Amino acid sequence: MSYFDLSNSKLKIIAAITLTAVGSEILYYALKKFRRIPKAEVENEVLFFPDKGIACPAYFERKSGCNQSVCSYIHEVTNLRRVIIRLREAKKTLDVCIFILTCQEIGQEIVNLKRNGVKIRVIVDYEMANSTGSRIELFRRHGIPIRTKKVLQLMHHKFAIIDGECLICGSFNWTMQAVTANWENVIITSEPGLVQPFAIEFQRLWDEFSCLT
Ligand SMILES: [Zn+2]
């Protein structure tokens, strides 16, 4: 059956749909031209540690869920999980600039991202790179480039940039001590005015620091 064999009512429906689609397109560009449509929504999230417990890995990661009748973990979204959920959103790049990274869960998440093709760069404090429980050696084994600088001063930053458009920063070092015991704050934002200066600073440090050998 050709297009022209369609009944009058069908033709009317097709014409109405086409006109609606074209009309809404014209309206969109007209509104955009006059700045009635806001720019991409900026997302902000503020987290405060310590978490009151550790989120149950089975409950959140297994399809079958947690089968423990009495589970020592908690079955609700913790702040650590919120950070991990954000990291998991990385599609292209993840730049991490952190004083100390010993949290196994975050370490494993970063390795998983690397396996999934995300380009990862890590800047870390020279002394803390080899601290007890540091995940840095694990990263190196997985081919993640690490840079640092052997100086007396601390590389005390704690921030990460996801896909160049989401910033995670605050007092929070990526350690379980910080997750479960310390009072810490974290801001997660897609506000370009905040993300961009951190991205520039990351690149500046990346260029200044040397590969960890
Ligand atoms: Zn559980």
PDB file of C-alpha atoms and ligand atoms in Angstrom:
ATOM      1  CA  MET A   1       0.000   0.000   0.000  1.00  0.00           C
ATOM      2  CA  SER A   2       1.448   3.357  -0.964  1.00  0.00           C
ATOM      3  CA  TYR A   3       1.317   6.498   1.126  1.00  0.00           C
ATOM      4  CA  PHE A   4      -1.371   7.903  -1.132  1.00  0.00           C
ATOM      5  CA  ASP A   5      -3.644   4.883  -0.611  1.00  0.00           C
ATOM      6  CA  LEU A   6      -4.130   5.817   3.034  1.00  0.00           C
ATOM      7  CA  SER A   7      -7.619   6.851   4.043  1.00  0.00           C
ATOM      8  CA  ASN A   8      -8.399  10.497   4.656  1.00  0.00           C
ATOM      9  CA  SER A   9      -8.490  10.062   8.444  1.00  0.00           C
ATOM     10  CA  LYS A  10      -5.072   8.381   8.476  1.00  0.00           C
ATOM     11  CA  LEU A  11      -3.665  11.181   6.349  1.00  0.00           C
ATOM     12  CA  LYS A  12      -5.080  13.705   8.799  1.00  0.00           C
ATOM     13  CA  ILE A  13      -3.451  11.922  11.738  1.00  0.00           C
ATOM     14  CA  ILE A  14      -0.092  11.808   9.944  1.00  0.00           C
ATOM     15  CA  ALA A  15      -0.403  15.478   9.032  1.00  0.00           C
ATOM     16  CA  ALA A  16      -1.290  16.389  12.625  1.00  0.00           C
ATOM     17  CA  ILE A  17       1.700  14.477  14.049  1.00  0.00           C
ATOM     18  CA  THR A  18       4.043  16.030  11.497  1.00  0.00           C
ATOM     19  CA  LEU A  19       2.758  19.530  12.173  1.00  0.00           C
ATOM     20  CA  THR A  20       3.042  19.012  15.944  1.00  0.00           C
ATOM     21  CA  ALA A  21       6.627  17.784  15.612  1.00  0.00           C
ATOM     22  CA  VAL A  22       7.645  20.627  13.297  1.00  0.00           C
ATOM     23  CA  GLY A  23       5.743  23.136  15.424  1.00  0.00           C
ATOM     24  CA  SER A  24       7.407  22.065  18.668  1.00  0.00           C
ATOM     25  CA  GLU A  25      10.814  22.178  16.971  1.00  0.00           C
ATOM     26  CA  ILE A  26      10.177  25.738  15.800  1.00  0.00           C
ATOM     27  CA  LEU A  27       8.896  26.695  19.253  1.00  0.00           C
ATOM     28  CA  TYR A  28      12.001  25.149  20.899  1.00  0.00           C
ATOM     29  CA  TYR A  29      14.396  27.163  18.751  1.00  0.00           C
ATOM     30  CA  ALA A  30      12.309  30.305  19.123  1.00  0.00           C
ATOM     31  CA  LEU A  31      12.358  29.972  22.935  1.00  0.00           C
ATOM     32  CA  LYS A  32      16.053  29.106  22.892  1.00  0.00           C
ATOM     33  CA  LYS A  33      16.772  32.189  20.824  1.00  0.00           C
ATOM     34  CA  PHE A  34      15.024  34.334  23.388  1.00  0.00           C
ATOM     35  CA  ARG A  35      16.739  32.419  26.251  1.00  0.00           C
ATOM     36  CA  ARG A  36      13.544  31.124  27.762  1.00  0.00           C
ATOM     37  CA  ILE A  37      14.990  27.610  28.016  1.00  0.00           C
ATOM     38  CA  PRO A  38      17.430  27.280  30.898  1.00  0.00           C
ATOM     39  CA  LYS A  39      20.865  25.841  30.286  1.00  0.00           C
ATOM     40  CA  ALA A  40      21.516  22.241  31.262  1.00  0.00           C
ATOM     41  CA  GLU A  41      20.425  21.761  34.853  1.00  0.00           C
ATOM     42  CA  VAL A  42      23.274  22.152  37.331  1.00  0.00           C
ATOM     43  CA  GLU A  43      23.349  19.323  39.834  1.00  0.00           C
ATOM     44  CA  ASN A  44      24.619  19.918  43.348  1.00  0.00           C
ATOM     45  CA  GLU A  45      24.930  17.437  46.169  1.00  0.00           C
ATOM     46  CA  VAL A  46      26.407  17.956  49.633  1.00  0.00           C
ATOM     47  CA  LEU A  47      27.453  14.991  51.755  1.00  0.00           C
ATOM     48  CA  PHE A  48      28.569  14.806  55.352  1.00  0.00           C
ATOM     49  CA  PHE A  49      30.513  11.933  56.816  1.00  0.00           C
ATOM     50  CA  PRO A  50      30.822   9.748  58.842  1.00  0.00           C
ATOM     51  CA  ASP A  51      28.358   7.225  57.444  1.00  0.00           C
ATOM     52  CA  LYS A  52      26.492   5.341  60.144  1.00  0.00           C
ATOM     53  CA  GLY A  53      27.546   2.046  58.637  1.00  0.00           C
ATOM     54  CA  ILE A  54      28.742   0.290  55.509  1.00  0.00           C
ATOM     55  CA  ALA A  55      26.254  -0.343  52.717  1.00  0.00           C
ATOM     56  CA  CYS A  56      25.645  -4.041  52.098  1.00  0.00           C
ATOM     57  CA  PRO A  57      27.579  -5.029  48.944  1.00  0.00           C
ATOM     58  CA  ALA A  58      25.198  -7.911  48.162  1.00  0.00           C
ATOM     59  CA  TYR A  59      22.086  -5.779  48.621  1.00  0.00           C
ATOM     60  CA  PHE A  60      23.328  -3.149  46.175  1.00  0.00           C
ATOM     61  CA  GLU A  61      25.474  -5.111  43.746  1.00  0.00           C
ATOM     62  CA  ARG A  62      23.885  -8.550  43.362  1.00  0.00           C
ATOM     63  CA  LYS A  63      20.729  -9.147  41.357  1.00  0.00           C
ATOM     64  CA  SER A  64      19.622 -11.681  43.947  1.00  0.00           C
ATOM     65  CA  GLY A  65      20.185  -9.092  46.686  1.00  0.00           C
ATOM     66  CA  CYS A  66      21.227  -9.878  50.238  1.00  0.00           C
ATOM     67  CA  ASN A  67      20.200 -13.307  51.524  1.00  0.00           C
ATOM     68  CA  GLN A  68      21.391 -12.805  55.109  1.00  0.00           C
ATOM     69  CA  SER A  69      18.600 -13.014  57.671  1.00  0.00           C
ATOM     70  CA  VAL A  70      20.686 -10.811  59.925  1.00  0.00           C
ATOM     71  CA  CYS A  71      23.009  -8.578  57.932  1.00  0.00           C
ATOM     72  CA  SER A  72      25.795  -6.618  59.612  1.00  0.00           C
ATOM     73  CA  TYR A  73      25.779  -4.086  56.768  1.00  0.00           C
ATOM     74  CA  ILE A  74      23.071  -1.517  56.166  1.00  0.00           C
ATOM     75  CA  HIS A  75      20.513  -1.676  53.365  1.00  0.00           C
ATOM     76  CA  GLU A  76      20.314   2.002  52.556  1.00  0.00           C
ATOM     77  CA  VAL A  77      22.259   4.377  50.358  1.00  0.00           C
ATOM     78  CA  THR A  78      25.231   5.706  52.312  1.00  0.00           C
ATOM     79  CA  ASN A  79      27.352   8.700  51.395  1.00  0.00           C
ATOM     80  CA  LEU A  80      30.131   6.362  50.279  1.00  0.00           C
ATOM     81  CA  ARG A  81      27.682   4.740  47.893  1.00  0.00           C
ATOM     82  CA  ARG A  82      26.648   8.166  46.607  1.00  0.00           C
ATOM     83  CA  VAL A  83      30.300   8.901  45.798  1.00  0.00           C
ATOM     84  CA  ILE A  84      30.643   5.500  44.124  1.00  0.00           C
ATOM     85  CA  ILE A  85      27.432   6.011  42.127  1.00  0.00           C
ATOM     86  CA  ARG A  86      28.899   9.279  40.827  1.00  0.00           C
ATOM     87  CA  LEU A  87      32.224   7.680  39.939  1.00  0.00           C
ATOM     88  CA  ARG A  88      30.348   4.933  38.110  1.00  0.00           C
ATOM     89  CA  GLU A  89      28.768   7.557  35.863  1.00  0.00           C
ATOM     90  CA  ALA A  90      32.192   8.225  34.282  1.00  0.00           C
ATOM     91  CA  LYS A  91      32.044   7.446  30.575  1.00  0.00           C
ATOM     92  CA  LYS A  92      35.260   8.932  29.212  1.00  0.00           C
ATOM     93  CA  THR A  93      37.616  10.307  31.858  1.00  0.00           C
ATOM     94  CA  LEU A  94      38.228  10.332  35.578  1.00  0.00           C
ATOM     95  CA  ASP A  95      40.884  12.621  37.052  1.00  0.00           C
ATOM     96  CA  VAL A  96      41.636  11.972  40.715  1.00  0.00           C
ATOM     97  CA  CYS A  97      43.789  14.254  42.856  1.00  0.00           C
ATOM     98  CA  ILE A  98      43.878  12.865  46.371  1.00  0.00           C
ATOM     99  CA  PHE A  99      46.159  12.932  49.394  1.00  0.00           C
ATOM    100  CA  ILE A 100      45.495   9.313  50.387  1.00  0.00           C
ATOM    101  CA  LEU A 101      43.427   6.533  48.840  1.00  0.00           C
ATOM    102  CA  THR A 102      43.062   3.318  50.833  1.00  0.00           C
ATOM    103  CA  CYS A 103      39.307   2.672  50.527  1.00  0.00           C
ATOM    104  CA  GLN A 104      39.019  -0.730  48.841  1.00  0.00           C
ATOM    105  CA  GLU A 105      35.538  -0.099  47.492  1.00  0.00           C
ATOM    106  CA  ILE A 106      36.520   3.115  45.724  1.00  0.00           C
ATOM    107  CA  GLY A 107      39.787   1.512  44.578  1.00  0.00           C
ATOM    108  CA  GLN A 108      37.889  -1.389  43.003  1.00  0.00           C
ATOM    109  CA  GLU A 109      35.427   0.998  41.371  1.00  0.00           C
ATOM    110  CA  ILE A 110      38.298   2.866  39.733  1.00  0.00           C
ATOM    111  CA  VAL A 111      39.829  -0.395  38.475  1.00  0.00           C
ATOM    112  CA  ASN A 112      36.425  -1.387  37.063  1.00  0.00           C
ATOM    113  CA  LEU A 113      36.157   1.955  35.265  1.00  0.00           C
ATOM    114  CA  LYS A 114      39.611   1.416  33.767  1.00  0.00           C
ATOM    115  CA  ARG A 115      38.496  -2.026  32.553  1.00  0.00           C
ATOM    116  CA  ASN A 116      35.449  -0.375  30.975  1.00  0.00           C
ATOM    117  CA  GLY A 117      37.678   1.939  28.953  1.00  0.00           C
ATOM    118  CA  VAL A 118      37.521   5.104  31.062  1.00  0.00           C
ATOM    119  CA  LYS A 119      40.752   7.099  30.805  1.00  0.00           C
ATOM    120  CA  ILE A 120      41.950   7.545  34.370  1.00  0.00           C
ATOM    121  CA  ARG A 121      44.696   9.766  35.796  1.00  0.00           C
ATOM    122  CA  VAL A 122      45.649   9.847  39.456  1.00  0.00           C
ATOM    123  CA  ILE A 123      47.705  12.442  41.331  1.00  0.00           C
ATOM    124  CA  VAL A 124      48.648  11.459  44.872  1.00  0.00           C
ATOM    125  CA  ASP A 125      50.861  12.592  47.727  1.00  0.00           C
ATOM    126  CA  TYR A 126      54.331  11.068  47.445  1.00  0.00           C
ATOM    127  CA  GLU A 127      54.473   9.662  50.992  1.00  0.00           C
ATOM    128  CA  MET A 128      50.867   8.488  51.007  1.00  0.00           C
ATOM    129  CA  ALA A 129      51.248   6.649  47.690  1.00  0.00           C
ATOM    130  CA  ASN A 130      52.983   3.855  49.592  1.00  0.00           C
ATOM    131  CA  SER A 131      51.118   4.110  52.882  1.00  0.00           C
ATOM    132  CA  THR A 132      49.600   0.981  54.418  1.00  0.00           C
ATOM    133  CA  GLY A 133      46.586  -0.113  52.430  1.00  0.00           C
ATOM    134  CA  SER A 134      47.233   2.355  49.612  1.00  0.00           C
ATOM    135  CA  ARG A 135      45.407   1.398  46.392  1.00  0.00           C
ATOM    136  CA  ILE A 136      48.042   3.120  44.259  1.00  0.00           C
ATOM    137  CA  GLU A 137      50.089  -0.033  43.601  1.00  0.00           C
ATOM    138  CA  LEU A 138      46.892  -1.799  42.497  1.00  0.00           C
ATOM    139  CA  PHE A 139      46.221   1.042  40.057  1.00  0.00           C
ATOM    140  CA  ARG A 140      49.726   0.809  38.640  1.00  0.00           C
ATOM    141  CA  ARG A 141      49.297  -2.919  38.083  1.00  0.00           C
ATOM    142  CA  HIS A 142      46.173  -2.087  36.063  1.00  0.00           C
ATOM    143  CA  GLY A 143      48.023   0.447  33.943  1.00  0.00           C
ATOM    144  CA  ILE A 144      46.525   3.556  35.519  1.00  0.00           C
ATOM    145  CA  PRO A 145      49.030   6.428  35.266  1.00  0.00           C
ATOM    146  CA  ILE A 146      50.020   7.938  38.605  1.00  0.00           C
ATOM    147  CA  ARG A 147      51.846  11.202  39.154  1.00  0.00           C
ATOM    148  CA  THR A 148      53.335  12.674  42.302  1.00  0.00           C
ATOM    149  CA  LYS A 149      56.098  14.968  43.532  1.00  0.00           C
ATOM    150  CA  LYS A 150      58.777  14.149  46.102  1.00  0.00           C
ATOM    151  CA  VAL A 151      58.716  17.255  48.263  1.00  0.00           C
ATOM    152  CA  LEU A 152      58.301  18.037  51.962  1.00  0.00           C
ATOM    153  CA  GLN A 153      54.960  19.757  51.404  1.00  0.00           C
ATOM    154  CA  LEU A 154      51.808  17.708  51.255  1.00  0.00           C
ATOM    155  CA  MET A 155      49.806  17.135  48.103  1.00  0.00           C
ATOM    156  CA  HIS A 156      46.759  17.657  50.275  1.00  0.00           C
ATOM    157  CA  HIS A 157      43.976  18.016  47.695  1.00  0.00           C
ATOM    158  CA  LYS A 158      40.964  15.751  47.709  1.00  0.00           C
ATOM    159  CA  PHE A 159      39.080  16.175  44.465  1.00  0.00           C
ATOM    160  CA  ALA A 160      38.058  14.308  41.351  1.00  0.00           C
ATOM    161  CA  ILE A 161      36.607  15.334  38.011  1.00  0.00           C
ATOM    162  CA  ILE A 162      34.306  13.028  36.070  1.00  0.00           C
ATOM    163  CA  ASP A 163      34.137  13.428  32.287  1.00  0.00           C
ATOM    164  CA  GLY A 164      35.361  17.002  32.711  1.00  0.00           C
ATOM    165  CA  GLU A 165      31.914  18.044  33.918  1.00  0.00           C
ATOM    166  CA  CYS A 166      31.311  16.838  37.470  1.00  0.00           C
ATOM    167  CA  LEU A 167      33.467  17.770  40.445  1.00  0.00           C
ATOM    168  CA  ILE A 168      33.736  15.856  43.718  1.00  0.00           C
ATOM    169  CA  CYS A 169      35.668  17.770  46.381  1.00  0.00           C
ATOM    170  CA  GLY A 170      35.860  18.438  50.082  1.00  0.00           C
ATOM    171  CA  SER A 171      37.748  17.367  53.175  1.00  0.00           C
ATOM    172  CA  PHE A 172      37.120  13.711  52.438  1.00  0.00           C
ATOM    173  CA  ASN A 173      40.134  11.491  51.829  1.00  0.00           C
ATOM    174  CA  TRP A 174      39.187   8.200  50.219  1.00  0.00           C
ATOM    175  CA  THR A 175      39.795   6.051  53.295  1.00  0.00           C
ATOM    176  CA  MET A 176      37.482   3.940  55.455  1.00  0.00           C
ATOM    177  CA  GLN A 177      38.575   6.002  58.460  1.00  0.00           C
ATOM    178  CA  ALA A 178      37.065   9.026  56.716  1.00  0.00           C
ATOM    179  CA  VAL A 179      33.942   7.085  55.686  1.00  0.00           C
ATOM    180  CA  THR A 180      33.039   5.575  59.034  1.00  0.00           C
ATOM    181  CA  ALA A 181      34.708   7.720  61.695  1.00  0.00           C
ATOM    182  CA  ASN A 182      35.670  11.245  60.658  1.00  0.00           C
ATOM    183  CA  TRP A 183      33.556  14.348  60.273  1.00  0.00           C
ATOM    184  CA  GLU A 184      34.058  15.182  56.628  1.00  0.00           C
ATOM    185  CA  ASN A 185      32.298  17.134  53.910  1.00  0.00           C
ATOM    186  CA  VAL A 186      31.969  16.534  50.205  1.00  0.00           C
ATOM    187  CA  ILE A 187      30.488  18.726  47.503  1.00  0.00           C
ATOM    188  CA  ILE A 188      29.482  17.145  44.218  1.00  0.00           C
ATOM    189  CA  THR A 189      28.650  19.673  41.538  1.00  0.00           C
ATOM    190  CA  SER A 190      28.295  20.097  37.804  1.00  0.00           C
ATOM    191  CA  GLU A 191      28.509  23.894  38.120  1.00  0.00           C
ATOM    192  CA  PRO A 192      30.922  24.825  35.299  1.00  0.00           C
ATOM    193  CA  GLY A 193      32.290  27.796  37.248  1.00  0.00           C
ATOM    194  CA  LEU A 194      33.549  25.364  39.888  1.00  0.00           C
ATOM    195  CA  VAL A 195      34.422  22.386  37.705  1.00  0.00           C
ATOM    196  CA  GLN A 196      36.588  24.341  35.263  1.00  0.00           C
ATOM    197  CA  PRO A 197      39.110  25.834  37.754  1.00  0.00           C
ATOM    198  CA  PHE A 198      39.634  22.375  39.257  1.00  0.00           C
ATOM    199  CA  ALA A 199      40.106  20.845  35.805  1.00  0.00           C
ATOM    200  CA  ILE A 200      42.692  23.509  34.983  1.00  0.00           C
ATOM    201  CA  GLU A 201      44.477  22.965  38.314  1.00  0.00           C
ATOM    202  CA  PHE A 202      44.492  19.222  37.766  1.00  0.00           C
ATOM    203  CA  GLN A 203      46.137  19.642  34.373  1.00  0.00           C
ATOM    204  CA  ARG A 204      48.664  22.114  35.820  1.00  0.00           C
ATOM    205  CA  LEU A 205      49.673  19.629  38.533  1.00  0.00           C
ATOM    206  CA  TRP A 206      49.677  16.747  36.063  1.00  0.00           C
ATOM    207  CA  ASP A 207      52.172  18.642  33.908  1.00  0.00           C
ATOM    208  CA  GLU A 208      54.289  19.660  36.916  1.00  0.00           C
ATOM    209  CA  PHE A 209      54.422  16.313  38.688  1.00  0.00           C
ATOM    210  CA  SER A 210      56.337  13.208  37.574  1.00  0.00           C
ATOM    211  CA  CYS A 211      55.322   9.637  37.010  1.00  0.00           C
ATOM    212  CA  LEU A 212      55.525   7.556  40.158  1.00  0.00           C
ATOM    213  CA  THR A 213      58.372   5.071  39.711  1.00  0.00           C
TER     214      THR A 213
HETATM  215 ZN    ZN B   1      22.845  -7.283  53.561  1.00  0.00          ZN
END
